[in-house]
Tab-separated table of C-alpha atoms in Angstrom:
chain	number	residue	atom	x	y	z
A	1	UNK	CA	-27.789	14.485	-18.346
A	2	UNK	CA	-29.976	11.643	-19.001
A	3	UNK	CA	-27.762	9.194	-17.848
A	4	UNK	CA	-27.219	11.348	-14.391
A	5	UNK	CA	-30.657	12.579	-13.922
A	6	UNK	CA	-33.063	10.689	-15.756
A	7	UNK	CA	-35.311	11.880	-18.729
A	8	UNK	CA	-35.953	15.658	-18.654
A	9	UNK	CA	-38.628	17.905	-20.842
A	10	UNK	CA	-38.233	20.988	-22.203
A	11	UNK	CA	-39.592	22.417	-18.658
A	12	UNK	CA	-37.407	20.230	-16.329
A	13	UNK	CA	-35.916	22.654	-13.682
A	14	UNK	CA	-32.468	21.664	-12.500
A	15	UNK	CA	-32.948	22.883	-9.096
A	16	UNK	CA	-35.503	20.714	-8.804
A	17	UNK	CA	-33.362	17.579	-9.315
A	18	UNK	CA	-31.055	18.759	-6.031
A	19	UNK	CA	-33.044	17.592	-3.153
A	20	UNK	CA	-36.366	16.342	-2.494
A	21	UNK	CA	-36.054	18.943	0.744
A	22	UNK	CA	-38.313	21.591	-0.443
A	23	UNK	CA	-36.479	23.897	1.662
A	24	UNK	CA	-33.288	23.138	0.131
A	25	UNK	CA	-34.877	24.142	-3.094
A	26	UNK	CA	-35.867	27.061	-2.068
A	27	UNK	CA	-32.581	28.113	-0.701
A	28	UNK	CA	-31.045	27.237	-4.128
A	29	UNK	CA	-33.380	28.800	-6.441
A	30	UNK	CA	-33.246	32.190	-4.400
A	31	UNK	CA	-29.315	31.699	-4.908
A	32	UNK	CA	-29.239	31.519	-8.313
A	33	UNK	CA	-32.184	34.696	-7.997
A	34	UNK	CA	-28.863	36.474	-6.518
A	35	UNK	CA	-26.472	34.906	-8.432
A	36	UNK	CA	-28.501	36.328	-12.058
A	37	UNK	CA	-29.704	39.345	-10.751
A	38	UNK	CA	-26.766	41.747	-11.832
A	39	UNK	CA	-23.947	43.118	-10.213
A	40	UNK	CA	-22.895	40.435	-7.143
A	41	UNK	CA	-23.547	42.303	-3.685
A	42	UNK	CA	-21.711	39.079	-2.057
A	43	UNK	CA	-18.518	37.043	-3.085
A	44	UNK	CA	-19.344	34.528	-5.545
A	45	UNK	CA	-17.976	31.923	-3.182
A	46	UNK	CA	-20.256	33.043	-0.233
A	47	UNK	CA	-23.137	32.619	-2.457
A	48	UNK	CA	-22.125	29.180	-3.664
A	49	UNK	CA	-21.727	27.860	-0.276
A	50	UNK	CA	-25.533	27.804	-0.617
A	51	UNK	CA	-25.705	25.449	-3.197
A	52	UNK	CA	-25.765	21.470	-2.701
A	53	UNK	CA	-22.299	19.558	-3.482
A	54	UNK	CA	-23.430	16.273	-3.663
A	55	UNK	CA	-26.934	14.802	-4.446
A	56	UNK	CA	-28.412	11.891	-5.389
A	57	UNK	CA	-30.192	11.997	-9.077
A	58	UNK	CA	-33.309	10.366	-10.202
A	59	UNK	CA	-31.559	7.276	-10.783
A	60	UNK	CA	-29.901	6.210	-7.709
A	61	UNK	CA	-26.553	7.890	-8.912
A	62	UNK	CA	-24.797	10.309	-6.265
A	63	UNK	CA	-23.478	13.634	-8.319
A	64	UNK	CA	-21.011	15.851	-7.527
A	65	UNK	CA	-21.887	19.136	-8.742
A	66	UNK	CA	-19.207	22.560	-8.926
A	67	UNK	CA	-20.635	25.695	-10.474
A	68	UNK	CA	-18.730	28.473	-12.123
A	69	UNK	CA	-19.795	31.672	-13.537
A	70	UNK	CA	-20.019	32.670	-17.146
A	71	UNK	CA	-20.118	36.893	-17.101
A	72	UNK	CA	-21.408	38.802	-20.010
A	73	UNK	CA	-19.312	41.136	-22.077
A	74	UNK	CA	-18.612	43.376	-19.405
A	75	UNK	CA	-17.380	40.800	-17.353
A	76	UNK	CA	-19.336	42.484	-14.132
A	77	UNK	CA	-22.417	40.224	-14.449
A	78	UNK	CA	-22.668	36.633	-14.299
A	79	UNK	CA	-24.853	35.460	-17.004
A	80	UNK	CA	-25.566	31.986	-16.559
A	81	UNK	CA	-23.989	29.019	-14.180
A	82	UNK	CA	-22.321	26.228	-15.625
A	83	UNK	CA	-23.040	23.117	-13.135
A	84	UNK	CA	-20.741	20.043	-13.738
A	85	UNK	CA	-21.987	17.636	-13.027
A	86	UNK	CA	-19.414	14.039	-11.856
A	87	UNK	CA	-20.879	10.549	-10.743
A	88	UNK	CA	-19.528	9.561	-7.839
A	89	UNK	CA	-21.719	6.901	-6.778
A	90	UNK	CA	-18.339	4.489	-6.852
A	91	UNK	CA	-16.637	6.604	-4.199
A	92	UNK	CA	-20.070	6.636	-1.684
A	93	UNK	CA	-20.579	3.131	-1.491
A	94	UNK	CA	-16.536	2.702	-0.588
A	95	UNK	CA	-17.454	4.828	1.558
A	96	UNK	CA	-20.296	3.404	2.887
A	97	UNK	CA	-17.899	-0.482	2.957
A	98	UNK	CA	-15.298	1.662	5.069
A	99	UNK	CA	-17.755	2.960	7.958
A	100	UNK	CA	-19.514	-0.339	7.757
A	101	UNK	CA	-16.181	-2.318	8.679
A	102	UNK	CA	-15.133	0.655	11.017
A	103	UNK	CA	-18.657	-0.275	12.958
A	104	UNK	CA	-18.154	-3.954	12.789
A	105	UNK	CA	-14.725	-3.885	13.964
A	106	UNK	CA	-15.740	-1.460	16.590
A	107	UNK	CA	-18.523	-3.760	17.743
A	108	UNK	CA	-16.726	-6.875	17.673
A	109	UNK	CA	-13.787	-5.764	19.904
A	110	UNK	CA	-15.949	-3.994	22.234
A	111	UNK	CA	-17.905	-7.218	23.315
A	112	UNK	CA	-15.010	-9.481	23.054
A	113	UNK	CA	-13.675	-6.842	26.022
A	114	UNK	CA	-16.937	-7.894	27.876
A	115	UNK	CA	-18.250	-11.132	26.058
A	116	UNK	CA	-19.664	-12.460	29.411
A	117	UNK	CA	-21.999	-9.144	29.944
A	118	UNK	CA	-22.684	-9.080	26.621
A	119	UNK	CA	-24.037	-12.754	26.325
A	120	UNK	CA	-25.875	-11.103	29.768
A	121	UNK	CA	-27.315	-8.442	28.131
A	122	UNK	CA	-28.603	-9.964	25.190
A	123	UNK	CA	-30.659	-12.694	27.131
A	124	UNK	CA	-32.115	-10.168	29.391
A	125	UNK	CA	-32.988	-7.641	26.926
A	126	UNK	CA	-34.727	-10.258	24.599
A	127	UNK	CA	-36.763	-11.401	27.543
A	128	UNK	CA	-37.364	-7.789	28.649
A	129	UNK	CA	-38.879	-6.395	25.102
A	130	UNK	CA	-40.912	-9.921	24.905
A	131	UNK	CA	-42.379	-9.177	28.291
A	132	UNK	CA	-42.740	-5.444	27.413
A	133	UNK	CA	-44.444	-5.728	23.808
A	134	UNK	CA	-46.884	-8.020	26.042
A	135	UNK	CA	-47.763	-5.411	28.371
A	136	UNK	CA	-47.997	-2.513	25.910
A	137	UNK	CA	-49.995	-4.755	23.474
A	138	UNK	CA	-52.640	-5.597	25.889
A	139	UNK	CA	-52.977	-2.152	27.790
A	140	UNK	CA	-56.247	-0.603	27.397
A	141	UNK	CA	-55.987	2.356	29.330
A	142	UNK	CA	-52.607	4.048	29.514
A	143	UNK	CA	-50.756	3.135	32.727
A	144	UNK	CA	-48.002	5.359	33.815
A	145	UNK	CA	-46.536	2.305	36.125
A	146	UNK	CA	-46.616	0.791	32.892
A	147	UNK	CA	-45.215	3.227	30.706
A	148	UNK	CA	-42.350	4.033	32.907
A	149	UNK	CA	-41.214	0.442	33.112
A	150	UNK	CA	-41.042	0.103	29.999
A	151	UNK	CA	-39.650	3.391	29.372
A	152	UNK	CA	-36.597	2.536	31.474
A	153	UNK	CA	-36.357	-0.921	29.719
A	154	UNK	CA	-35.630	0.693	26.553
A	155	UNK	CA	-33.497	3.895	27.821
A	156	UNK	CA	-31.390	1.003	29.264
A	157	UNK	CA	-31.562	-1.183	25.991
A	158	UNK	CA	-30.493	2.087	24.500
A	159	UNK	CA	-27.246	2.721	26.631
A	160	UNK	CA	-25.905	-0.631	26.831
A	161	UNK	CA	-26.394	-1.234	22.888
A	162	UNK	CA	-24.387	1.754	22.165
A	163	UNK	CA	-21.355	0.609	24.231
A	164	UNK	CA	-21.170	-2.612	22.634
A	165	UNK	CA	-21.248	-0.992	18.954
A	166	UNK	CA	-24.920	-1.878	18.344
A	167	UNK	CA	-25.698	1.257	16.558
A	168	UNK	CA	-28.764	0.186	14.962
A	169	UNK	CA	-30.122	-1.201	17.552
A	170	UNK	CA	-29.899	1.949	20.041
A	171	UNK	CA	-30.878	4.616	17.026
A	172	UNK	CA	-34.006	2.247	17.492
A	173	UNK	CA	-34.804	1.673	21.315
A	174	UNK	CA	-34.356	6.024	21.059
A	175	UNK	CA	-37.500	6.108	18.491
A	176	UNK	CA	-39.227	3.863	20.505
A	177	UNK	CA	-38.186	5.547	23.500
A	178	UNK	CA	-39.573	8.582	22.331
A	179	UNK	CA	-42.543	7.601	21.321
A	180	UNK	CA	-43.341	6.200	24.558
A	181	UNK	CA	-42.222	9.506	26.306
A	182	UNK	CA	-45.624	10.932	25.169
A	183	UNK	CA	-47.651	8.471	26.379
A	184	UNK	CA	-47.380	9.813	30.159
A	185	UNK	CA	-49.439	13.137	29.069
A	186	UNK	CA	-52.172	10.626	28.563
A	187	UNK	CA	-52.295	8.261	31.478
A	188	UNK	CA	-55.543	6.642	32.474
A	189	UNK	CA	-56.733	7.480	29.263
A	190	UNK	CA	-57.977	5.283	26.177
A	191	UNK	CA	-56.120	4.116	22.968
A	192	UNK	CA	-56.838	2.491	20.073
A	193	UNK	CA	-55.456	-1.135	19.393
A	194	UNK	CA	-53.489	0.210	16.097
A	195	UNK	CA	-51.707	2.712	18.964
A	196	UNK	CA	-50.848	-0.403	21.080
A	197	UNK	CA	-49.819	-2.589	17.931
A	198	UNK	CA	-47.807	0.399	16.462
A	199	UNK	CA	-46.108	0.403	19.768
A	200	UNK	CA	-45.854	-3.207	20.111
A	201	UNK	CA	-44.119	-3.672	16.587
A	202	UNK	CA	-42.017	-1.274	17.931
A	203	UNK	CA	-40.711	-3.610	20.830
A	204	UNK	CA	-40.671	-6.284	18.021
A	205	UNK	CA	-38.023	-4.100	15.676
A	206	UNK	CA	-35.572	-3.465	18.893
A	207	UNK	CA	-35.919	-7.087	19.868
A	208	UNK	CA	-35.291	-8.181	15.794
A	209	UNK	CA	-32.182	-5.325	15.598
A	210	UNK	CA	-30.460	-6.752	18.224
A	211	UNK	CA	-30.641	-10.340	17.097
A	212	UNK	CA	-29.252	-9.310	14.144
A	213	UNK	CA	-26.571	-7.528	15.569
A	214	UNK	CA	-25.764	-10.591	17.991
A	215	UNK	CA	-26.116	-12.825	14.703
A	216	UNK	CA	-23.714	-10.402	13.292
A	217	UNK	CA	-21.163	-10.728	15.873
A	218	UNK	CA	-21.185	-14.051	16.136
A	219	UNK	CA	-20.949	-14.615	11.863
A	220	UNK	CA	-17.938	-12.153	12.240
A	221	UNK	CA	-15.675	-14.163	14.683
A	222	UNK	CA	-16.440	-16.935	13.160
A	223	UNK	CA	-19.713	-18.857	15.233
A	224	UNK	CA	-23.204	-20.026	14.499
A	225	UNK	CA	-25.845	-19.252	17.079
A	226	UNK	CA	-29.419	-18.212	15.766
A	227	UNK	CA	-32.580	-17.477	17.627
A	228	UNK	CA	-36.173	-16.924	16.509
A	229	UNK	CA	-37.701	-13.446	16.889
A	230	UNK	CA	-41.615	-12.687	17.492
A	231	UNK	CA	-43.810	-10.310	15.474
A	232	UNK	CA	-47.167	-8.314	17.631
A	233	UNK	CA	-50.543	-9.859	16.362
């Protein structure tokens, strides 16, 4: 147990080693309430579905956990729950390689099918989250001609990234996209400069993502192109 979870005391709970979700704690510990409370009122397996399969432990390690009952005497009541416990932090990071190719492959044939728009794409989008970190950066007030410019620069960034494979990049223009989405509720009104250079850095991380991606692509069939990215000040 050390090795799997790290050191424990005398007063370690297990359930607290399942998730850091307090809510997923609570759902376990009331299931093992149920589960040691006497005569089952559900089937055992209902009950279990509760309970996490796989978690990560203190030490980086993903577990797999099964639990089986040990009854009393009787053999009406369950007792206690044996958890065993099996590292399978070997099997998640294959995992991990397999979906990482899958999205590489996926990405590379995808703009090789449209290498012409992509090449497009990329040298308008760079210029576009340059020229919109500029304008959100130095926007006192909040300008809804603004905002929605640059709300439909990203929603676009967004789209297009996702249909050439550029997963990371579009998970990212939809955070910033969001974040902008509340800025219409306060237009013509004041914001601090940390608001505008939390925003900003924003632009910056979609404009970064996508230069990896393209540096990706181009590493993966074999060219060398690099450009240099831009941080908010």
């Amino acid at each position: 147990t050390r090795t799997l979870l790290g050191a424990s005391g005398a007063d370690t709970n297990f359930v607290e080693r399942l998730s850091p979700s307090e809510d997923t704690r609570r759902t376990v510990r009331e299931t093992f309430a149920l589960l040691l409370s006497g005569p089952l009122l559900l089937d055992w397996d209902d009950l279990v579905a509760n309970l996490p399969t796989e978690f990560q432990g203190e030490g980086g390690r993903w577990l797999r956990a099964r639990y089986r009952p040990v009854y009393d005497l009787s053999g009406k009541t369950i007792e206690r729950v044996m958890v065993s416990l099996q590292d399978v932090s070997h099997e998640k990071a294959l995992q991990a390689d397999i979906a990482r190719n899958r999205d590489e492959q996926t990405m590379v044939v995808r703009i090789l099918q449209n290498r012409e728009t992509f090449d497009l794409f990329c040298e308008d989008a760079l210029k576009l989250l340059r020229e919109g970190c500029q304008r959100v950066a130095g926007m006192e007030l909040i300008r809804r001609s603004v905002v929605d410019e640059v709300f439909r620069t990203m929603h676009t960034i967004k789209g297009t990234a996702g249909l050439f494979g550029l997963g990371a990049v579009a998970a990212k223009a939809h955070a910033v996209e969001e974040r902008l989405r509340g800025l219409n509720q306060r237009r013509d009104q004041s914001w601090s400069a940390g608001e505008r250079q939390a925003r900003g850095e924003g632009f910056s991380a979609v404009h970064d993502l996508l230069l990896e991606g393209r540096a990706a692509f181009h590493t993966l069939i074999g060219e060398d192109e690099t450009e240099p990215g831009f941080s908010v000040s």
